[in-house]
mmCIF file of C-alpha atoms in Angstrom:
data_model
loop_
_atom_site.group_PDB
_atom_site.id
_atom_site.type_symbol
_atom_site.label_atom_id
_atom_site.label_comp_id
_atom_site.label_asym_id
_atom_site.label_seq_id
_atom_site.Cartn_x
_atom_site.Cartn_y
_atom_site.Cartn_z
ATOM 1 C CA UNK A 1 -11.199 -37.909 24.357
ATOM 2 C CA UNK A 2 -10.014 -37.211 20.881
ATOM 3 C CA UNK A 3 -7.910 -34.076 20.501
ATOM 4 C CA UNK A 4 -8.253 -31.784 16.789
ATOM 5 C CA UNK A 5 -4.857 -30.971 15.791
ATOM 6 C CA UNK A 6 -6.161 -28.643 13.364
ATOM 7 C CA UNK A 7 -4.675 -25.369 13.959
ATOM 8 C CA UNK A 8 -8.007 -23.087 15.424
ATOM 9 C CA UNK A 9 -8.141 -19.329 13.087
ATOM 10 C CA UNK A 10 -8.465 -16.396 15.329
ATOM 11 C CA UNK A 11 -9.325 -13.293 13.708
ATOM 12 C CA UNK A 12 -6.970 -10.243 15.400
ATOM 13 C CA UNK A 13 -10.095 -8.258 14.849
ATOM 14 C CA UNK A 14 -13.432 -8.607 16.462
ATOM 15 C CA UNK A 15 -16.022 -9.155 13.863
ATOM 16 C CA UNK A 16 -18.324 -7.029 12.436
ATOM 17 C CA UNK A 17 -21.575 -5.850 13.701
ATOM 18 C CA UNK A 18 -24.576 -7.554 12.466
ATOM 19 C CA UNK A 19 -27.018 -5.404 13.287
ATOM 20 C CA UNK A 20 -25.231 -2.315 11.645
ATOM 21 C CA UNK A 21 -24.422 -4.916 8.144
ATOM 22 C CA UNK A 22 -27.726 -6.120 7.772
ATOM 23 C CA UNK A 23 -28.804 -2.403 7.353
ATOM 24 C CA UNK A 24 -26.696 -2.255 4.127
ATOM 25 C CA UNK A 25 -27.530 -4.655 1.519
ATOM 26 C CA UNK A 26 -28.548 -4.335 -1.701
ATOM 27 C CA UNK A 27 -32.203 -4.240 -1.639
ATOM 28 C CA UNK A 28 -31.864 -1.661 1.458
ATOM 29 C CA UNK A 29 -29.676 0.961 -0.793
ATOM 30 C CA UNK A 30 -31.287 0.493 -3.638
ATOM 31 C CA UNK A 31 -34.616 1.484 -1.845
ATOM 32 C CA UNK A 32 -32.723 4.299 -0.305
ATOM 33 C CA UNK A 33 -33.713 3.039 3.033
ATOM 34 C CA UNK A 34 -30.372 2.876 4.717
ATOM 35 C CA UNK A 35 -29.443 4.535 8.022
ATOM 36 C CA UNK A 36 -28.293 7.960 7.455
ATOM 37 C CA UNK A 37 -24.849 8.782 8.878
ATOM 38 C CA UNK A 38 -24.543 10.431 12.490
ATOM 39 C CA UNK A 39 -24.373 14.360 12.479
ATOM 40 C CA UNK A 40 -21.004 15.402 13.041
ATOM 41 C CA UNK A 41 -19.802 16.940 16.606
ATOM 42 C CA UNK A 42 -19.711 20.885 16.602
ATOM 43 C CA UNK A 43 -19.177 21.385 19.971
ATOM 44 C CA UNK A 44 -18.163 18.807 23.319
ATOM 45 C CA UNK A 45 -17.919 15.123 23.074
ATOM 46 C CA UNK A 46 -16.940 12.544 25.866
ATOM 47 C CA UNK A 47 -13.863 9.793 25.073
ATOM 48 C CA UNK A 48 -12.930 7.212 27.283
ATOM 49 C CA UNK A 49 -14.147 9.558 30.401
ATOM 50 C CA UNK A 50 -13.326 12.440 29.666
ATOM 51 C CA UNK A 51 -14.728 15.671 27.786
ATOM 52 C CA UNK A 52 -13.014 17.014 24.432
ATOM 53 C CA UNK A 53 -13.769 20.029 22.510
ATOM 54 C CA UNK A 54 -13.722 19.711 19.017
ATOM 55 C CA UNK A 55 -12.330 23.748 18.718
ATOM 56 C CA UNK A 56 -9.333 23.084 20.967
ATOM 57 C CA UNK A 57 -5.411 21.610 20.217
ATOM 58 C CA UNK A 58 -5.249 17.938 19.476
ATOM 59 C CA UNK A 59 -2.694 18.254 22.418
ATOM 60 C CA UNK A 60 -3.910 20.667 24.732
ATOM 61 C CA UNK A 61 -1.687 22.808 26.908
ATOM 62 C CA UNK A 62 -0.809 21.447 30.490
ATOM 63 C CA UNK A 63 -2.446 24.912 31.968
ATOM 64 C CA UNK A 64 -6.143 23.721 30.505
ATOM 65 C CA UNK A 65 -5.984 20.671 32.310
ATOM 66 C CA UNK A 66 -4.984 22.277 35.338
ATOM 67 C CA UNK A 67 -1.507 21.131 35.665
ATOM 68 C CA UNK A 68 1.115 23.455 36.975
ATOM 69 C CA UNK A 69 3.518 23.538 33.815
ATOM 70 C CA UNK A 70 7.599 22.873 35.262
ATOM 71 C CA UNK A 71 8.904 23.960 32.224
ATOM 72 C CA UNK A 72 9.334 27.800 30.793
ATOM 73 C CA UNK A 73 6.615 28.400 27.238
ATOM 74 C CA UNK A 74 9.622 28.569 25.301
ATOM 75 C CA UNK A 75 12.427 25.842 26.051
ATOM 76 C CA UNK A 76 14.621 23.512 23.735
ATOM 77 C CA UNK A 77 12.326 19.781 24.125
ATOM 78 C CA UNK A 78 15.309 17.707 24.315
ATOM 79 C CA UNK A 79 17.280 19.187 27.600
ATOM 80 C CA UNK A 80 13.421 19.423 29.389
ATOM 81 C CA UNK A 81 13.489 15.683 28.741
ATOM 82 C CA UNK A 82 16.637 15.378 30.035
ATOM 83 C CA UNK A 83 16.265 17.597 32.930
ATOM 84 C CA UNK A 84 12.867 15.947 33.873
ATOM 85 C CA UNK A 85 14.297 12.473 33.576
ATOM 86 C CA UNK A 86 17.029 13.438 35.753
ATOM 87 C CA UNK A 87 14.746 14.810 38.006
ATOM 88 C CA UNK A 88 12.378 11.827 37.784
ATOM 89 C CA UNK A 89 15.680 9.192 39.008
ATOM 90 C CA UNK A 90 16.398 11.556 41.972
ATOM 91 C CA UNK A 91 12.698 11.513 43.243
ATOM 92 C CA UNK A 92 12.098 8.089 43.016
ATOM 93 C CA UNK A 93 15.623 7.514 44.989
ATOM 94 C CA UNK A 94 14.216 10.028 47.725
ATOM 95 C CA UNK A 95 11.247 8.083 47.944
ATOM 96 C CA UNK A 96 13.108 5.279 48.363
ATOM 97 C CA UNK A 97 14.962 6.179 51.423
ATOM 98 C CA UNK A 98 11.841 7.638 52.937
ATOM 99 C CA UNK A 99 10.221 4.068 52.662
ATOM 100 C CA UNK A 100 13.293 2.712 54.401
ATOM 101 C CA UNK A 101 14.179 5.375 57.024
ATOM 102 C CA UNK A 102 10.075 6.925 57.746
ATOM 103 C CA UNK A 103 7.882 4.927 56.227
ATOM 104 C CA UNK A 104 4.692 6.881 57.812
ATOM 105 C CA UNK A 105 5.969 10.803 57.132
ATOM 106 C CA UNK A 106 3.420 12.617 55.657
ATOM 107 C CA UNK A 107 6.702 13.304 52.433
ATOM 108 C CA UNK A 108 5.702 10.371 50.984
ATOM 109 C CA UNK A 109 2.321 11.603 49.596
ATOM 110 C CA UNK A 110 4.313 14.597 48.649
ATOM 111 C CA UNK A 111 6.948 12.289 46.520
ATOM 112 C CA UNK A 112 4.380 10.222 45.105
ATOM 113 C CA UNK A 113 2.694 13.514 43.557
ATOM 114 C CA UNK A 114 6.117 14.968 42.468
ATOM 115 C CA UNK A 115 6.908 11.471 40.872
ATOM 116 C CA UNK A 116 2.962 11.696 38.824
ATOM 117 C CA UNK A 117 3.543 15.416 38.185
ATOM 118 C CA UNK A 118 6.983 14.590 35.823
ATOM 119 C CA UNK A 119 5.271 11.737 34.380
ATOM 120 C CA UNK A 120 2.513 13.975 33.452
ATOM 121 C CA UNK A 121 5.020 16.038 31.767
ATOM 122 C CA UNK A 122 7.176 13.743 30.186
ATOM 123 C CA UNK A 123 4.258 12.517 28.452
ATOM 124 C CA UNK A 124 3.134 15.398 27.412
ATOM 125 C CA UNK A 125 5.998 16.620 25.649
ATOM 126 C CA UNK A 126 6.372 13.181 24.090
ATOM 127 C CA UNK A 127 2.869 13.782 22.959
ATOM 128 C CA UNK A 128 3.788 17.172 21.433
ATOM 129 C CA UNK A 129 6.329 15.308 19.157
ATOM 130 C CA UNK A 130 3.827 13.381 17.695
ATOM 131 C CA UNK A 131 2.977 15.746 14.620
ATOM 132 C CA UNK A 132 6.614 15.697 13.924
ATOM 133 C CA UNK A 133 6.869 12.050 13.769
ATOM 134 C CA UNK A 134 3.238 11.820 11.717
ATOM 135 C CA UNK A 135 5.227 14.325 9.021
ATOM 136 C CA UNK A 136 8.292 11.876 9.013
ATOM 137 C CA UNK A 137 6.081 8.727 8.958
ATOM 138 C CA UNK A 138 4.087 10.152 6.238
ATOM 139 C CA UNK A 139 7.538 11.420 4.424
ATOM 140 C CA UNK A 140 9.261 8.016 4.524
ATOM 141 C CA UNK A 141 5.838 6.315 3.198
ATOM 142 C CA UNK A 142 6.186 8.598 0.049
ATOM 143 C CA UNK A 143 10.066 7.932 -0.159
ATOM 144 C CA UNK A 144 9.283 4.636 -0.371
ATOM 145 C CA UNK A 145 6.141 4.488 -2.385
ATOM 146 C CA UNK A 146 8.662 6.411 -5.177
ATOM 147 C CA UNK A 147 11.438 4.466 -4.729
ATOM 148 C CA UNK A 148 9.042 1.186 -5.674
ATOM 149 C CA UNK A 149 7.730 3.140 -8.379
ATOM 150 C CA UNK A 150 11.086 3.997 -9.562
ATOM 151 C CA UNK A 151 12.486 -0.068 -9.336
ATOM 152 C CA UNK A 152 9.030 -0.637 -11.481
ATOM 153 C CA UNK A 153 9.897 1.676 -14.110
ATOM 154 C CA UNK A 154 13.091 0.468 -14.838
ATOM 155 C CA UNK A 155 12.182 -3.195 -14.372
ATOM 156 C CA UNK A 156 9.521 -2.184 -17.219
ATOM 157 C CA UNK A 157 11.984 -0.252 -19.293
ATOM 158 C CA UNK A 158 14.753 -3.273 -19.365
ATOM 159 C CA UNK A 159 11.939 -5.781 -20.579
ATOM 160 C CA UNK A 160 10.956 -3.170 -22.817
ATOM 161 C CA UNK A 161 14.049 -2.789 -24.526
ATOM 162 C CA UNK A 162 14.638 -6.802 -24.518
ATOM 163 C CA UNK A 163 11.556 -7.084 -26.745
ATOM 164 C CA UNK A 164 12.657 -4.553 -29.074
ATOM 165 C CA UNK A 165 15.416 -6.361 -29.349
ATOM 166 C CA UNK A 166 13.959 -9.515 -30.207
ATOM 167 C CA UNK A 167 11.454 -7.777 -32.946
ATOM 168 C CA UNK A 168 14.659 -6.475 -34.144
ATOM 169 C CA UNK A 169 16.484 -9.497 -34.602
ATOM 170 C CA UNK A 170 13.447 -11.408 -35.665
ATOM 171 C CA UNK A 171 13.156 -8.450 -38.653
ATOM 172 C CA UNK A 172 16.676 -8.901 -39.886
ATOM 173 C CA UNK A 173 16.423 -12.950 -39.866
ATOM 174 C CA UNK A 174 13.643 -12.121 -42.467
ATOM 175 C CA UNK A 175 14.404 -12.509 -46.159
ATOM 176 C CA UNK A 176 14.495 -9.730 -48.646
ATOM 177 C CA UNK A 177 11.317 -8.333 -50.245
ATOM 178 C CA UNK A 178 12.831 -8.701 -53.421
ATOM 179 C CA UNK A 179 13.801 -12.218 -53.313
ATOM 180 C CA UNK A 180 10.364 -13.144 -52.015
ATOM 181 C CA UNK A 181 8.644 -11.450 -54.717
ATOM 182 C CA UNK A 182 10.923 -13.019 -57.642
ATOM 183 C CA UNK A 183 10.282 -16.367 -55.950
ATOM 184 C CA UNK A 184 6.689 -15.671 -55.864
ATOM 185 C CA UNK A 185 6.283 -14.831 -59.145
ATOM 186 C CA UNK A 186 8.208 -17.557 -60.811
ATOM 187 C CA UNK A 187 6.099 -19.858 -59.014
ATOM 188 C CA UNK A 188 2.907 -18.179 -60.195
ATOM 189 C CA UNK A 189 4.267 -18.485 -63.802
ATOM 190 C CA UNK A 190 5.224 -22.435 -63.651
ATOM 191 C CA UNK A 191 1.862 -22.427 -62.267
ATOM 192 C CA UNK A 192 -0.314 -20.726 -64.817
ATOM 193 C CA UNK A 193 1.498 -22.704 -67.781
ATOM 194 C CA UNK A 194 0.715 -26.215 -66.132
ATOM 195 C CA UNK A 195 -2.862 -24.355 -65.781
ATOM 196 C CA UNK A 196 -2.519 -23.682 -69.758
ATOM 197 C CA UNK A 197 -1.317 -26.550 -70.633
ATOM 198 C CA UNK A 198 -3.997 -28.681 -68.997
ATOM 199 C CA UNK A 199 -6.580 -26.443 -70.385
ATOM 200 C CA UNK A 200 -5.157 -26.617 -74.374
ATOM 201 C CA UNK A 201 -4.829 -30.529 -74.129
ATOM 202 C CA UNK A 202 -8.433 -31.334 -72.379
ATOM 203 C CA UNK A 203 -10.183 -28.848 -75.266
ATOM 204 C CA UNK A 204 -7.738 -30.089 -78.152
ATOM 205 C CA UNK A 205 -9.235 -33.457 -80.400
ATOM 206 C CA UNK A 206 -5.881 -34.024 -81.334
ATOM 207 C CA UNK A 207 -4.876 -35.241 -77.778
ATOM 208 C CA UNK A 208 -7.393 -36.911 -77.347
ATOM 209 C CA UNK A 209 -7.213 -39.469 -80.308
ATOM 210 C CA UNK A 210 -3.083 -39.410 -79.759
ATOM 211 C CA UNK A 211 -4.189 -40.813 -76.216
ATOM 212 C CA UNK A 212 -6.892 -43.571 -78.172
ATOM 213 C CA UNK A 213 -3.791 -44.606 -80.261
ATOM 214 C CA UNK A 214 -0.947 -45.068 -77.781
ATOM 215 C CA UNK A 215 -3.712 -47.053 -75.895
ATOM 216 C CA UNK A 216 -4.275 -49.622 -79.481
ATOM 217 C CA UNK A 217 -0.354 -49.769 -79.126
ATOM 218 C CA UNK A 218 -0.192 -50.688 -76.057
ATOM 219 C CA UNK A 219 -2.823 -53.560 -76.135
ATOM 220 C CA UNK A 220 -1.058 -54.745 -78.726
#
C-alpha cells in the first residue's frame, strides 16, 4: 500500500461552527434576519461545574468557598509562600513515614487533607497575583509597541533625509537659469531668420529666375 508523504495540515483550532456561520451571510444581514446576541448574565451562571456570581471578586476570598484561611488578612505574599511551601515539604515527608511505619492509621486521611488544604492555598495566592502580572503583561506590550514605533520613526526619518539629499544634489547638478535662457533664445533667433529667410526667397521672383539660370548653366 502506497504511503502520501505529503505533510497532513492540522489546524491548532477546532473549526468553526456551521450551524452558527450559516446564520450570518450576506443575504441574512442584509434582511436583518440574523440571530440576535444572548442577553447578558445579571445574576448566577454555572462554569465548568461550578456556580459564579457575576457581583463577586474575580478571585474570591478562601472564606466564601468555605476554606479555613492559614494565613492572617494582612500578611507580606512572598514569606506565606515560603512558609506554606515549607510547610507543604514537611507534610508530604510525614506522610511518607506514615506509609512506611502505619500504613492503615487513620493520620493518613488527616495528611492527605493537610497536603490539599496548602495546595488550595498556594494556588490561591498565586491566583491573587494574577492582576499584577496582567498590569506588567499589558505594560511591557506598550513598552514594546513604542519602542517599534520609535525604530519606525527613525528608520523613516533617515530615508527621509537621504532623499532630500538626493533632490538636493540633483538641484545643484542643474544648470543656471540664465544660461538656459540665453541658450534658448539664441536658438529661437537662428531659428526665426532661417524661418525669414525661407519665407523672402520662396515669395521673391528674383530667386526664382536666379535658380532657372544657374540650372541653363549647368546643362550647359
Amino acid at each position: 500500500m502506497a504511503t502520501n508523504s505529503e505533510p497532513i495540515q492540522v489546524s491548532s483550532l477546532p473549526l468553526p461552527p456551521m450551524q452558527y456561520i450559516n446564520q450570518y451571510t450576506d443575504e441574512m444581514l442584509r434582511r436583518g434576519r440574523t440571530p440576535r446576541p444572548p442577553p447578558p448574565i445579571h445574576d448566577q451562571y454555572h462554569m465548568f461545574g461550578n456556580a459564579f456570581n457575576t457581583e463577586e471578586n474575580i478571585i474570591r476570598p478562601l472564606e466564601s468557598q468555605g476554606i479555613k484561611r492559614l494565613y492572617p488578612m494582612h500578611f507580606d505574599r512572598r514569606r506565606e509562600l515560603k512558609k506554606l511551601n515549607q510547610s507543604l515539604l514537611a507534610n508530604f515527608l510525614d506522610l511518607l513515614d506514615l506509609l512506611v511505619h502505619c500504613p492503615d492509621s487513620p493520620r493518613r486521611a488527616e495528611k492527605v487533607e493537610d497536603l490539599s488544604l496548602l495546595f488550595i492555598h498556594i494556588h490561591h495566592l498565586l491566583n491573587e497575583f494574577r492582576p499584577h502580572q496582567a498590569r506588567e503583561t499589558l505594560r511591557v506590550m506598550m513598552d514594546l509597541q513604542r519602542r517599534q514605533r520609535i525604530e519606525t520613526a527613525h528608520r523613516f526619518q533617515k530615508h527621509l533625509d537621504k532623499v532630500q539629499e538626493i533632490l538636493q544634489q540633483a538641484l545643484q547638478s542643474l544648470p543656471e537659469a540664465m544660461e538656459v535662457d540665453s541658450k534658448t533664445l539664441i536658438e529661437a533667433d537662428l531659428m526665426s531668420k532661417d524661418c525669414l529667410l525661407q519665407d523672402n526667397g520662396k515669395s521673391d521672383p528674383c530667386y526664382i529666375l536666379d535658380r532657372i539660370m544657374c540650372k541653363v548653366v549647368d546643362n550647359m
